[in-house]
Amino acid sequence: MHGHSFALLDRKKAHVGEVRIEADGPAKLVRDRAEKQSFGVLGQQQKVTLTACADVRLHVHTNDGLLVPRGVSGADEAWSVWQGERHLTYLLEEPISEAGCSKLCVAFSAIGAPYDFTYNYRSSLKNEDAYRLYILDNFGSQGSYYFSDHRDQTIFNAVQDFITEKARQLGVNRMDISMLGTSKGGTAAIAHGLKLGAGRVVAGAPQYLPGSYLKAAAPGILSFIAGADDEESVAWLDGLIPNSLTELSRDTAVTILVGENDSHLKFHVRPFMEFAERENLDATVLVVEDLSHQDIGRAFSPYVGEVLRAGDDRARRGSLVPYQFEWRNGVPGNEVQLKTWVPPGEVISAVFKTENGALQQMPSHSSTYFRTAVPVGQKVWATVTRRAADGVVGVLTFDTKTLEPRRN
């Protein structure tokens, strides 16, 4: 079951249809907490209750429908439903070690195709030593920004209550909670992070003014969230982040990644940074070249883990750029490759290293791409150095993650 839709299954759990709900006002689907009930020839079934304060339209499909099966309720996954003011579908993954039991990462999803509700950045966080919490935004047809259904903000309140409750159950302090996401997910991470006073938010190309963005990009989502797509509704939704400020918000460190050629830099990120300065918030932004909004995930995916692992080390966080570092496949020899994203006006250099010293680089076609051959059986990492192209500004340096010896 999703926020405004649910699948119909036969006795063998095979998909036989779906029901989708459209309403002109707030609507809720509630799954009965009680045991399954007998419905004659239909056998034992789970009761679902619909409540709404406006005209409601039910779309019933047999066989193929619009819902995209993502396995979020499969027996092989630990997806659960939190039954609060609104039902929230979530997945909680355990820390790698005991040391990670004091930290919680919360991931918010970007906009997907209609009725395609899924999570983001699960593979990016798999090596993060913390509890990892993925919450679906499965309201309406394409989500609610984890915020509202026709201005009914019980979705936002439920997300806040759920994260607070889960952190308390896990014994995690709010300053050890990190929230993350890109685009819509980045907007939600900032709004919920500031409201809760979470320790850290890492966002990729978020919409500071989601109403203005949706007016042009997705007016249907705007209407679901705000009740209409007129200018007043735009202004109301544009207040999402400013209205999320509390006294705890100044404890939250916000890190934003955005591309120089992404329109979000001009229309959303810079206005947010101006807002953060006015409100005395702890916010930093890293702008990099050759990164469009559609490609934000490629750079954010490796970057978010590095920022989280840097923790309170401001010097390391400030020196980082997004990078992909991996063994090369499909080529002879034992090679690694390093792809970097570079801030405007800077140049990047890299030195590959093993425990036996530095390695000789191989020729490269790009000033942001590096590769080298590694002796068999050795670990390898790279020291990355950032310099201003004009040589005036100082040098920033960081070490990448270490790759274990390749298994052939």
mmCIF file of C-alpha atoms in Angstrom:
data_model
loop_
_atom_site.group_PDB
_atom_site.id
_atom_site.type_symbol
_atom_site.label_atom_id
_atom_site.label_comp_id
_atom_site.label_asym_id
_atom_site.label_seq_id
_atom_site.Cartn_x
_atom_site.Cartn_y
_atom_site.Cartn_z
ATOM 1 C CA MET A 1 0.000 0.000 0.000
ATOM 2 C CA HIS A 2 1.180 3.521 -0.859
ATOM 3 C CA GLY A 3 -0.108 6.872 0.313
ATOM 4 C CA HIS A 4 -2.825 7.127 -2.336
ATOM 5 C CA SER A 5 -2.739 3.758 -4.096
ATOM 6 C CA PHE A 6 -2.473 0.068 -3.375
ATOM 7 C CA ALA A 7 -1.891 -3.149 -5.270
ATOM 8 C CA LEU A 8 -4.377 -6.008 -5.428
ATOM 9 C CA LEU A 9 -2.856 -9.443 -4.845
ATOM 10 C CA ASP A 10 -4.279 -12.918 -5.191
ATOM 11 C CA ARG A 11 -3.896 -15.660 -2.616
ATOM 12 C CA LYS A 12 -0.472 -16.512 -4.042
ATOM 13 C CA LYS A 13 0.659 -12.884 -3.674
ATOM 14 C CA ALA A 14 0.648 -12.360 -7.440
ATOM 15 C CA HIS A 15 -0.266 -8.884 -8.711
ATOM 16 C CA VAL A 16 -3.772 -8.879 -10.233
ATOM 17 C CA GLY A 17 -4.592 -5.173 -10.232
ATOM 18 C CA GLU A 18 -4.414 -1.877 -8.409
ATOM 19 C CA VAL A 19 -6.531 0.909 -6.984
ATOM 20 C CA ARG A 20 -5.480 4.564 -7.328
ATOM 21 C CA ILE A 21 -7.147 7.467 -5.565
ATOM 22 C CA GLU A 22 -7.499 11.024 -6.808
ATOM 23 C CA ALA A 23 -9.103 13.706 -4.649
ATOM 24 C CA ASP A 24 -9.688 17.445 -4.720
ATOM 25 C CA GLY A 25 -8.525 17.725 -1.115
ATOM 26 C CA PRO A 26 -6.568 15.798 1.536
ATOM 27 C CA ALA A 27 -7.169 12.048 1.487
ATOM 28 C CA LYS A 28 -5.768 9.230 3.601
ATOM 29 C CA LEU A 29 -5.496 5.499 3.171
ATOM 30 C CA VAL A 30 -5.228 3.652 6.490
ATOM 31 C CA ARG A 31 -4.456 -0.034 6.784
ATOM 32 C CA ASP A 32 -6.321 -1.627 9.680
ATOM 33 C CA ARG A 33 -3.976 -2.593 12.494
ATOM 34 C CA ALA A 34 -6.166 -5.583 13.318
ATOM 35 C CA GLU A 35 -5.693 -9.088 11.973
ATOM 36 C CA LYS A 36 -6.987 -9.955 8.518
ATOM 37 C CA GLN A 37 -10.736 -10.385 8.245
ATOM 38 C CA SER A 38 -12.832 -12.928 6.340
ATOM 39 C CA PHE A 39 -14.606 -11.586 3.244
ATOM 40 C CA GLY A 40 -16.522 -14.660 2.045
ATOM 41 C CA VAL A 41 -15.217 -16.106 -1.194
ATOM 42 C CA LEU A 42 -12.335 -13.611 -1.113
ATOM 43 C CA GLY A 43 -10.933 -15.287 1.969
ATOM 44 C CA GLN A 44 -8.826 -13.532 4.575
ATOM 45 C CA GLN A 45 -8.093 -9.923 3.577
ATOM 46 C CA GLN A 46 -6.543 -6.814 5.099
ATOM 47 C CA LYS A 47 -9.014 -3.966 5.567
ATOM 48 C CA VAL A 48 -8.038 -0.568 4.149
ATOM 49 C CA THR A 49 -10.002 2.572 5.071
ATOM 50 C CA LEU A 50 -10.197 5.711 2.930
ATOM 51 C CA THR A 51 -10.968 9.076 4.554
ATOM 52 C CA ALA A 52 -11.343 12.287 2.549
ATOM 53 C CA CYS A 53 -12.989 15.693 2.872
ATOM 54 C CA ALA A 54 -13.533 16.289 -0.861
ATOM 55 C CA ASP A 55 -14.677 14.592 -4.028
ATOM 56 C CA VAL A 56 -12.822 11.332 -4.528
ATOM 57 C CA ARG A 57 -12.257 9.331 -7.702
ATOM 58 C CA LEU A 58 -11.254 5.668 -7.566
ATOM 59 C CA HIS A 59 -9.378 4.176 -10.497
ATOM 60 C CA VAL A 60 -9.470 0.380 -10.442
ATOM 61 C CA HIS A 61 -7.276 -1.562 -12.861
ATOM 62 C CA THR A 62 -6.986 -5.280 -13.360
ATOM 63 C CA ASN A 63 -3.774 -6.853 -14.552
ATOM 64 C CA ASP A 64 -1.309 -4.173 -15.699
ATOM 65 C CA GLY A 65 -1.617 -0.736 -14.112
ATOM 66 C CA LEU A 66 0.564 2.290 -13.450
ATOM 67 C CA LEU A 67 2.222 1.264 -10.188
ATOM 68 C CA VAL A 68 5.840 0.272 -10.766
ATOM 69 C CA PRO A 69 6.793 -2.811 -8.713
ATOM 70 C CA ARG A 70 10.001 -2.003 -6.862
ATOM 71 C CA GLY A 71 10.052 -4.910 -4.436
ATOM 72 C CA VAL A 72 9.647 -2.639 -1.437
ATOM 73 C CA SER A 73 7.267 -5.110 0.150
ATOM 74 C CA GLY A 74 8.976 -8.303 -0.949
ATOM 75 C CA ALA A 75 9.857 -11.030 1.503
ATOM 76 C CA ASP A 76 13.548 -10.550 0.753
ATOM 77 C CA GLU A 77 13.499 -6.957 1.945
ATOM 78 C CA ALA A 78 12.928 -5.502 5.392
ATOM 79 C CA TRP A 79 10.562 -2.754 4.275
ATOM 80 C CA SER A 80 8.125 -1.721 6.981
ATOM 81 C CA VAL A 81 5.208 0.671 7.447
ATOM 82 C CA TRP A 82 5.136 3.185 10.291
ATOM 83 C CA GLN A 83 1.541 3.800 11.268
ATOM 84 C CA GLY A 84 1.326 7.330 12.584
ATOM 85 C CA GLU A 85 -0.651 10.386 11.513
ATOM 86 C CA ARG A 86 0.254 9.253 8.007
ATOM 87 C CA HIS A 87 1.534 5.812 7.053
ATOM 88 C CA LEU A 88 5.208 5.918 6.013
ATOM 89 C CA THR A 89 6.955 3.133 4.104
ATOM 90 C CA TYR A 90 10.595 2.782 5.123
ATOM 91 C CA LEU A 91 13.668 0.594 5.160
ATOM 92 C CA LEU A 92 16.145 0.618 8.050
ATOM 93 C CA GLU A 93 19.594 -0.901 7.567
ATOM 94 C CA GLU A 94 21.976 -1.741 10.384
ATOM 95 C CA PRO A 95 25.416 -0.171 11.024
ATOM 96 C CA ILE A 96 28.537 -2.029 9.950
ATOM 97 C CA SER A 97 30.055 -2.006 13.444
ATOM 98 C CA GLU A 98 29.223 -1.126 17.016
ATOM 99 C CA ALA A 99 30.788 2.295 16.498
ATOM 100 C CA GLY A 100 28.093 3.155 13.962
ATOM 101 C CA CYS A 101 25.225 2.571 16.392
ATOM 102 C CA SER A 102 25.360 6.192 17.525
ATOM 103 C CA LYS A 103 24.662 7.628 14.026
ATOM 104 C CA LEU A 104 21.630 7.758 11.755
ATOM 105 C CA CYS A 105 21.502 8.703 8.041
ATOM 106 C CA VAL A 106 18.109 9.547 6.536
ATOM 107 C CA ALA A 107 17.758 9.493 2.729
ATOM 108 C CA PHE A 108 14.978 11.324 0.858
ATOM 109 C CA SER A 109 13.977 10.538 -2.731
ATOM 110 C CA ALA A 110 13.898 12.741 -5.816
ATOM 111 C CA ILE A 111 10.938 12.962 -8.222
ATOM 112 C CA GLY A 112 10.408 9.794 -10.229
ATOM 113 C CA ALA A 113 8.063 8.799 -13.011
ATOM 114 C CA PRO A 114 4.349 8.696 -12.086
ATOM 115 C CA TYR A 115 3.602 5.908 -9.594
ATOM 116 C CA ASP A 116 7.254 4.831 -9.538
ATOM 117 C CA PHE A 117 8.043 5.132 -5.839
ATOM 118 C CA THR A 118 11.551 4.134 -4.863
ATOM 119 C CA TYR A 119 14.558 5.071 -2.756
ATOM 120 C CA ASN A 120 17.787 6.862 -3.723
ATOM 121 C CA TYR A 121 21.465 6.388 -2.788
ATOM 122 C CA ARG A 122 21.168 3.026 -1.081
ATOM 123 C CA SER A 123 24.259 1.726 -2.880
ATOM 124 C CA SER A 124 26.111 4.949 -2.043
ATOM 125 C CA LEU A 125 25.520 4.486 1.670
ATOM 126 C CA LYS A 126 26.089 0.733 1.911
ATOM 127 C CA ASN A 127 29.568 1.263 3.395
ATOM 128 C CA GLU A 128 28.479 4.065 5.730
ATOM 129 C CA ASP A 129 28.884 2.904 9.328
ATOM 130 C CA ALA A 130 25.554 4.158 10.663
ATOM 131 C CA TYR A 131 21.903 3.243 10.757
ATOM 132 C CA ARG A 132 20.601 3.983 7.254
ATOM 133 C CA LEU A 133 16.956 4.969 6.946
ATOM 134 C CA TYR A 134 15.195 5.246 3.566
ATOM 135 C CA ILE A 135 11.717 6.801 3.556
ATOM 136 C CA LEU A 136 9.473 6.610 0.491
ATOM 137 C CA ASP A 137 7.520 9.662 -0.647
ATOM 138 C CA ASN A 138 4.680 7.590 -2.077
ATOM 139 C CA PHE A 139 1.873 10.141 -1.823
ATOM 140 C CA GLY A 140 -0.112 11.299 -4.830
ATOM 141 C CA SER A 141 1.247 10.182 -8.182
ATOM 142 C CA GLN A 142 4.788 11.584 -7.855
ATOM 143 C CA GLY A 143 5.260 12.501 -4.231
ATOM 144 C CA SER A 144 4.594 15.373 -1.866
ATOM 145 C CA TYR A 145 8.104 16.728 -1.140
ATOM 146 C CA TYR A 146 7.564 14.865 2.157
ATOM 147 C CA PHE A 147 5.381 17.864 3.012
ATOM 148 C CA SER A 148 1.726 18.251 2.128
ATOM 149 C CA ASP A 149 -1.452 16.858 0.578
ATOM 150 C CA HIS A 150 -3.611 19.804 -0.564
ATOM 151 C CA ARG A 151 -2.054 21.900 2.247
ATOM 152 C CA ASP A 152 -2.677 19.229 4.834
ATOM 153 C CA GLN A 153 0.797 19.109 6.397
ATOM 154 C CA THR A 154 0.292 15.858 8.297
ATOM 155 C CA ILE A 155 2.812 14.248 5.921
ATOM 156 C CA PHE A 156 5.538 16.655 7.086
ATOM 157 C CA ASN A 157 4.516 16.199 10.712
ATOM 158 C CA ALA A 158 4.510 12.414 10.351
ATOM 159 C CA VAL A 159 8.026 12.399 8.883
ATOM 160 C CA GLN A 160 9.268 14.563 11.759
ATOM 161 C CA ASP A 161 7.572 12.369 14.371
ATOM 162 C CA PHE A 162 8.827 9.182 12.745
ATOM 163 C CA ILE A 163 12.475 10.269 12.563
ATOM 164 C CA THR A 164 12.332 11.561 16.138
ATOM 165 C CA GLU A 165 10.791 8.325 17.361
ATOM 166 C CA LYS A 166 13.202 6.117 15.442
ATOM 167 C CA ALA A 167 16.240 8.085 16.661
ATOM 168 C CA ARG A 168 15.019 7.758 20.232
ATOM 169 C CA GLN A 169 14.512 3.999 19.851
ATOM 170 C CA LEU A 170 18.011 3.616 18.386
ATOM 171 C CA GLY A 171 19.620 5.853 20.998
ATOM 172 C CA VAL A 172 20.845 8.419 18.447
ATOM 173 C CA ASN A 173 21.243 12.072 19.416
ATOM 174 C CA ARG A 174 19.784 14.604 16.959
ATOM 175 C CA MET A 175 23.261 16.036 16.342
ATOM 176 C CA ASP A 176 24.302 12.599 15.071
ATOM 177 C CA ILE A 177 21.478 12.527 12.501
ATOM 178 C CA SER A 178 22.410 13.278 8.883
ATOM 179 C CA MET A 179 19.800 13.952 6.194
ATOM 180 C CA LEU A 180 20.522 13.751 2.483
ATOM 181 C CA GLY A 181 19.027 13.817 -0.983
ATOM 182 C CA THR A 182 19.143 15.500 -4.368
ATOM 183 C CA SER A 183 16.654 17.763 -6.142
ATOM 184 C CA LYS A 184 13.288 17.175 -4.407
ATOM 185 C CA GLY A 185 15.086 14.907 -1.937
ATOM 186 C CA GLY A 186 17.591 17.677 -1.209
ATOM 187 C CA THR A 187 14.760 20.139 -0.551
ATOM 188 C CA ALA A 188 13.164 17.681 1.874
ATOM 189 C CA ALA A 189 16.503 16.998 3.575
ATOM 190 C CA ILE A 190 17.049 20.719 4.199
ATOM 191 C CA ALA A 191 13.486 21.377 5.390
ATOM 192 C CA HIS A 192 13.359 18.371 7.732
ATOM 193 C CA GLY A 193 16.961 18.797 8.844
ATOM 194 C CA LEU A 194 16.429 22.435 9.819
ATOM 195 C CA LYS A 195 13.107 21.696 11.515
ATOM 196 C CA LEU A 196 14.563 18.861 13.564
ATOM 197 C CA GLY A 197 17.902 20.544 14.202
ATOM 198 C CA ALA A 198 19.774 17.558 12.765
ATOM 199 C CA GLY A 199 23.541 17.671 12.921
ATOM 200 C CA ARG A 200 24.125 17.567 9.173
ATOM 201 C CA VAL A 201 22.362 17.949 5.836
ATOM 202 C CA VAL A 202 24.000 17.055 2.521
ATOM 203 C CA ALA A 203 21.927 18.158 -0.478
ATOM 204 C CA GLY A 204 22.523 18.037 -4.214
ATOM 205 C CA ALA A 205 20.937 20.782 -6.361
ATOM 206 C CA PRO A 206 17.913 21.324 -4.086
ATOM 207 C CA GLN A 207 14.966 23.578 -4.863
ATOM 208 C CA TYR A 208 14.916 26.429 -2.354
ATOM 209 C CA LEU A 209 11.747 27.681 -4.072
ATOM 210 C CA PRO A 210 9.845 24.454 -4.826
ATOM 211 C CA GLY A 211 6.620 26.239 -5.741
ATOM 212 C CA SER A 212 8.330 28.307 -8.432
ATOM 213 C CA TYR A 213 10.105 25.216 -9.719
ATOM 214 C CA LEU A 214 6.986 23.028 -9.899
ATOM 215 C CA LYS A 215 4.886 25.756 -11.525
ATOM 216 C CA ALA A 216 6.904 25.253 -14.696
ATOM 217 C CA ALA A 217 8.282 21.731 -14.296
ATOM 218 C CA ALA A 218 5.413 19.746 -12.761
ATOM 219 C CA PRO A 219 2.206 21.713 -12.090
ATOM 220 C CA GLY A 220 0.370 18.486 -11.217
ATOM 221 C CA ILE A 221 2.666 17.909 -8.237
ATOM 222 C CA LEU A 222 2.214 21.554 -7.217
ATOM 223 C CA SER A 223 -1.569 21.135 -7.267
ATOM 224 C CA PHE A 224 -1.370 17.971 -5.161
ATOM 225 C CA ILE A 225 0.825 19.655 -2.549
ATOM 226 C CA ALA A 226 -0.735 23.143 -2.466
ATOM 227 C CA GLY A 227 -4.262 22.473 -3.746
ATOM 228 C CA ALA A 228 -3.835 24.538 -6.940
ATOM 229 C CA ASP A 229 -1.145 25.811 -9.291
ATOM 230 C CA ASP A 230 -1.905 29.546 -9.113
ATOM 231 C CA GLU A 231 0.545 32.224 -7.960
ATOM 232 C CA GLU A 232 -0.715 32.176 -4.380
ATOM 233 C CA SER A 233 -0.083 28.412 -4.229
ATOM 234 C CA VAL A 234 3.402 28.955 -5.660
ATOM 235 C CA ALA A 235 4.186 31.512 -2.950
ATOM 236 C CA TRP A 236 2.777 29.239 -0.243
ATOM 237 C CA LEU A 237 4.987 26.297 -1.251
ATOM 238 C CA ASP A 238 8.018 28.570 -1.731
ATOM 239 C CA GLY A 239 7.840 29.106 2.031
ATOM 240 C CA LEU A 240 8.596 25.456 2.817
ATOM 241 C CA ILE A 241 12.239 25.927 3.841
ATOM 242 C CA PRO A 242 11.961 29.392 5.482
ATOM 243 C CA ASN A 243 8.965 28.194 7.502
ATOM 244 C CA SER A 244 10.916 25.154 8.712
ATOM 245 C CA LEU A 245 13.297 27.258 10.792
ATOM 246 C CA THR A 246 13.323 26.691 14.550
ATOM 247 C CA GLU A 247 15.694 27.635 17.350
ATOM 248 C CA LEU A 248 17.453 24.305 16.711
ATOM 249 C CA SER A 249 18.137 25.083 13.041
ATOM 250 C CA ARG A 250 21.366 26.929 13.766
ATOM 251 C CA ASP A 251 22.848 23.658 15.024
ATOM 252 C CA THR A 252 22.511 22.154 11.540
ATOM 253 C CA ALA A 253 25.444 22.216 9.093
ATOM 254 C CA VAL A 254 24.171 22.266 5.492
ATOM 255 C CA THR A 255 26.449 21.239 2.607
ATOM 256 C CA ILE A 256 25.199 21.709 -0.966
ATOM 257 C CA LEU A 257 26.644 20.362 -4.216
ATOM 258 C CA VAL A 258 25.534 21.900 -7.517
ATOM 259 C CA GLY A 259 26.775 22.173 -11.094
ATOM 260 C CA GLU A 260 27.947 25.455 -12.575
ATOM 261 C CA ASN A 261 25.715 24.919 -15.609
ATOM 262 C CA ASP A 262 22.672 23.839 -13.555
ATOM 263 C CA SER A 263 19.963 26.531 -13.464
ATOM 264 C CA HIS A 264 19.374 25.536 -9.826
ATOM 265 C CA LEU A 265 22.570 27.407 -8.938
ATOM 266 C CA LYS A 266 21.077 30.748 -9.955
ATOM 267 C CA PHE A 267 17.426 30.249 -9.063
ATOM 268 C CA HIS A 268 17.650 28.103 -5.922
ATOM 269 C CA VAL A 269 21.113 27.582 -4.421
ATOM 270 C CA ARG A 270 22.278 31.197 -4.416
ATOM 271 C CA PRO A 271 18.938 32.421 -2.965
ATOM 272 C CA PHE A 272 19.244 29.747 -0.290
ATOM 273 C CA MET A 273 22.772 30.835 0.591
ATOM 274 C CA GLU A 274 21.546 34.441 0.888
ATOM 275 C CA PHE A 275 18.744 33.225 3.157
ATOM 276 C CA ALA A 276 21.238 31.187 5.219
ATOM 277 C CA GLU A 277 23.457 34.241 5.661
ATOM 278 C CA ARG A 278 20.515 36.371 6.807
ATOM 279 C CA GLU A 279 19.461 33.702 9.293
ATOM 280 C CA ASN A 280 23.015 32.978 10.469
ATOM 281 C CA LEU A 281 22.844 29.334 9.391
ATOM 282 C CA ASP A 282 25.885 27.096 8.914
ATOM 283 C CA ALA A 283 25.747 26.505 5.147
ATOM 284 C CA THR A 284 28.396 25.906 2.492
ATOM 285 C CA VAL A 285 28.136 25.230 -1.230
ATOM 286 C CA LEU A 286 30.480 23.473 -3.641
ATOM 287 C CA VAL A 287 30.012 24.446 -7.289
ATOM 288 C CA VAL A 288 31.642 22.184 -9.890
ATOM 289 C CA GLU A 289 32.003 22.281 -13.663
ATOM 290 C CA ASP A 290 30.328 20.004 -16.205
ATOM 291 C CA LEU A 291 27.463 18.861 -13.985
ATOM 292 C CA SER A 292 23.864 19.250 -15.148
ATOM 293 C CA HIS A 293 20.794 18.797 -12.966
ATOM 294 C CA GLN A 294 20.016 15.463 -14.609
ATOM 295 C CA ASP A 295 23.520 14.209 -13.779
ATOM 296 C CA ILE A 296 23.654 15.441 -10.171
ATOM 297 C CA GLY A 297 23.389 11.871 -8.892
ATOM 298 C CA ARG A 298 26.635 10.807 -10.586
ATOM 299 C CA ALA A 299 28.662 13.312 -8.570
ATOM 300 C CA PHE A 300 26.522 13.345 -5.417
ATOM 301 C CA SER A 301 26.636 9.575 -5.000
ATOM 302 C CA PRO A 302 30.374 9.380 -4.186
ATOM 303 C CA TYR A 303 30.480 12.854 -2.604
ATOM 304 C CA VAL A 304 27.866 12.310 0.107
ATOM 305 C CA GLY A 305 29.717 9.418 1.717
ATOM 306 C CA GLU A 306 32.958 11.412 1.848
ATOM 307 C CA VAL A 307 31.216 14.379 3.476
ATOM 308 C CA LEU A 308 29.545 12.154 6.063
ATOM 309 C CA ARG A 309 32.780 10.378 6.899
ATOM 310 C CA ALA A 310 34.553 13.732 7.308
ATOM 311 C CA GLY A 311 32.201 14.426 10.223
ATOM 312 C CA ASP A 312 33.192 17.521 12.145
ATOM 313 C CA ASP A 313 36.535 17.841 10.332
ATOM 314 C CA ARG A 314 35.838 21.156 8.572
ATOM 315 C CA ALA A 315 39.242 21.222 6.896
ATOM 316 C CA ARG A 316 38.658 17.874 5.191
ATOM 317 C CA ARG A 317 35.074 18.735 4.243
ATOM 318 C CA GLY A 318 36.289 21.978 2.708
ATOM 319 C CA SER A 319 38.987 20.249 0.676
ATOM 320 C CA LEU A 320 36.763 17.563 -0.859
ATOM 321 C CA VAL A 321 35.507 17.411 -4.434
ATOM 322 C CA PRO A 322 33.305 14.649 -5.859
ATOM 323 C CA TYR A 323 35.273 11.771 -7.331
ATOM 324 C CA GLN A 324 34.880 8.221 -8.583
ATOM 325 C CA PHE A 325 37.813 5.918 -7.830
ATOM 326 C CA GLU A 326 37.682 2.303 -8.989
ATOM 327 C CA TRP A 327 39.447 -0.592 -10.648
ATOM 328 C CA ARG A 328 39.193 -0.488 -14.439
ATOM 329 C CA ASN A 329 37.242 -3.328 -16.035
ATOM 330 C CA GLY A 330 37.632 -4.715 -19.525
ATOM 331 C CA VAL A 331 41.281 -3.726 -19.958
ATOM 332 C CA PRO A 332 44.453 -5.797 -19.698
ATOM 333 C CA GLY A 333 46.593 -5.266 -16.638
ATOM 334 C CA ASN A 334 45.831 -4.109 -13.124
ATOM 335 C CA GLU A 335 44.635 -0.525 -13.581
ATOM 336 C CA VAL A 336 42.701 1.998 -11.494
ATOM 337 C CA GLN A 337 40.959 5.146 -12.684
ATOM 338 C CA LEU A 338 40.024 8.392 -10.941
ATOM 339 C CA LYS A 339 37.340 10.756 -12.245
ATOM 340 C CA THR A 340 36.981 14.142 -10.518
ATOM 341 C CA TRP A 341 34.589 17.074 -10.696
ATOM 342 C CA VAL A 342 36.433 20.400 -10.514
ATOM 343 C CA PRO A 343 35.259 23.790 -9.193
ATOM 344 C CA PRO A 344 35.389 26.660 -11.723
ATOM 345 C CA GLY A 345 38.782 28.375 -11.852
ATOM 346 C CA GLU A 346 40.655 25.428 -10.357
ATOM 347 C CA VAL A 347 42.914 22.673 -11.638
ATOM 348 C CA ILE A 348 43.241 19.194 -10.183
ATOM 349 C CA SER A 349 46.269 16.930 -9.893
ATOM 350 C CA ALA A 350 46.486 13.434 -8.430
ATOM 351 C CA VAL A 351 49.258 11.149 -7.207
ATOM 352 C CA PHE A 352 48.476 7.417 -6.907
ATOM 353 C CA LYS A 353 50.109 5.668 -3.966
ATOM 354 C CA THR A 354 50.626 2.234 -2.468
ATOM 355 C CA GLU A 355 52.384 1.272 0.732
ATOM 356 C CA ASN A 356 55.560 1.082 -1.351
ATOM 357 C CA GLY A 357 55.338 4.675 -2.608
ATOM 358 C CA ALA A 358 53.993 6.733 -5.500
ATOM 359 C CA LEU A 359 53.057 5.216 -8.866
ATOM 360 C CA GLN A 360 53.721 6.491 -12.351
ATOM 361 C CA GLN A 361 50.609 7.899 -14.043
ATOM 362 C CA MET A 362 49.460 6.761 -17.455
ATOM 363 C CA PRO A 363 48.542 9.234 -20.228
ATOM 364 C CA SER A 364 45.020 10.706 -19.952
ATOM 365 C CA HIS A 365 42.615 12.370 -22.357
ATOM 366 C CA SER A 366 41.238 14.764 -19.720
ATOM 367 C CA SER A 367 42.497 17.091 -17.011
ATOM 368 C CA THR A 368 39.908 15.629 -14.612
ATOM 369 C CA TYR A 369 40.595 11.945 -15.348
ATOM 370 C CA PHE A 370 43.604 9.954 -14.130
ATOM 371 C CA ARG A 371 44.714 6.324 -14.326
ATOM 372 C CA THR A 372 47.652 4.131 -13.425
ATOM 373 C CA ALA A 373 48.802 0.514 -13.262
ATOM 374 C CA VAL A 374 49.002 -1.011 -9.781
ATOM 375 C CA PRO A 375 51.316 -3.863 -8.743
ATOM 376 C CA VAL A 376 49.309 -7.025 -8.161
ATOM 377 C CA GLY A 377 48.248 -7.617 -4.566
ATOM 378 C CA GLN A 378 48.665 -4.029 -3.354
ATOM 379 C CA LYS A 379 46.221 -1.525 -1.930
ATOM 380 C CA VAL A 380 46.045 1.836 -3.673
ATOM 381 C CA TRP A 381 44.776 5.342 -2.995
ATOM 382 C CA ALA A 382 45.293 8.801 -4.454
ATOM 383 C CA THR A 383 46.259 12.171 -3.030
ATOM 384 C CA VAL A 384 44.218 14.842 -4.802
ATOM 385 C CA THR A 385 45.419 18.440 -4.916
ATOM 386 C CA ARG A 386 43.299 21.466 -5.837
ATOM 387 C CA ARG A 387 44.940 24.668 -7.041
ATOM 388 C CA ALA A 388 43.636 27.910 -8.473
ATOM 389 C CA ALA A 389 44.214 28.007 -12.213
ATOM 390 C CA ASP A 390 45.928 31.396 -11.913
ATOM 391 C CA GLY A 391 48.136 30.187 -9.057
ATOM 392 C CA VAL A 392 47.033 32.997 -6.743
ATOM 393 C CA VAL A 393 44.908 31.076 -4.219
ATOM 394 C CA GLY A 394 46.337 28.428 -1.883
ATOM 395 C CA VAL A 395 46.330 24.653 -2.154
ATOM 396 C CA LEU A 396 43.771 22.143 -0.838
ATOM 397 C CA THR A 397 44.631 18.448 -0.545
ATOM 398 C CA PHE A 398 42.816 15.272 0.461
ATOM 399 C CA ASP A 399 43.316 11.508 0.208
ATOM 400 C CA THR A 400 40.722 9.357 -1.524
ATOM 401 C CA LYS A 401 39.361 6.123 -0.143
ATOM 402 C CA THR A 402 41.693 3.124 -0.338
ATOM 403 C CA LEU A 403 40.969 0.352 -2.829
ATOM 404 C CA GLU A 404 41.721 -3.147 -1.567
ATOM 405 C CA PRO A 405 43.852 -5.406 -3.793
ATOM 406 C CA ARG A 406 41.976 -6.498 -6.869
ATOM 407 C CA ARG A 407 40.664 -10.043 -6.940
ATOM 408 C CA ASN A 408 41.218 -11.549 -10.367
#
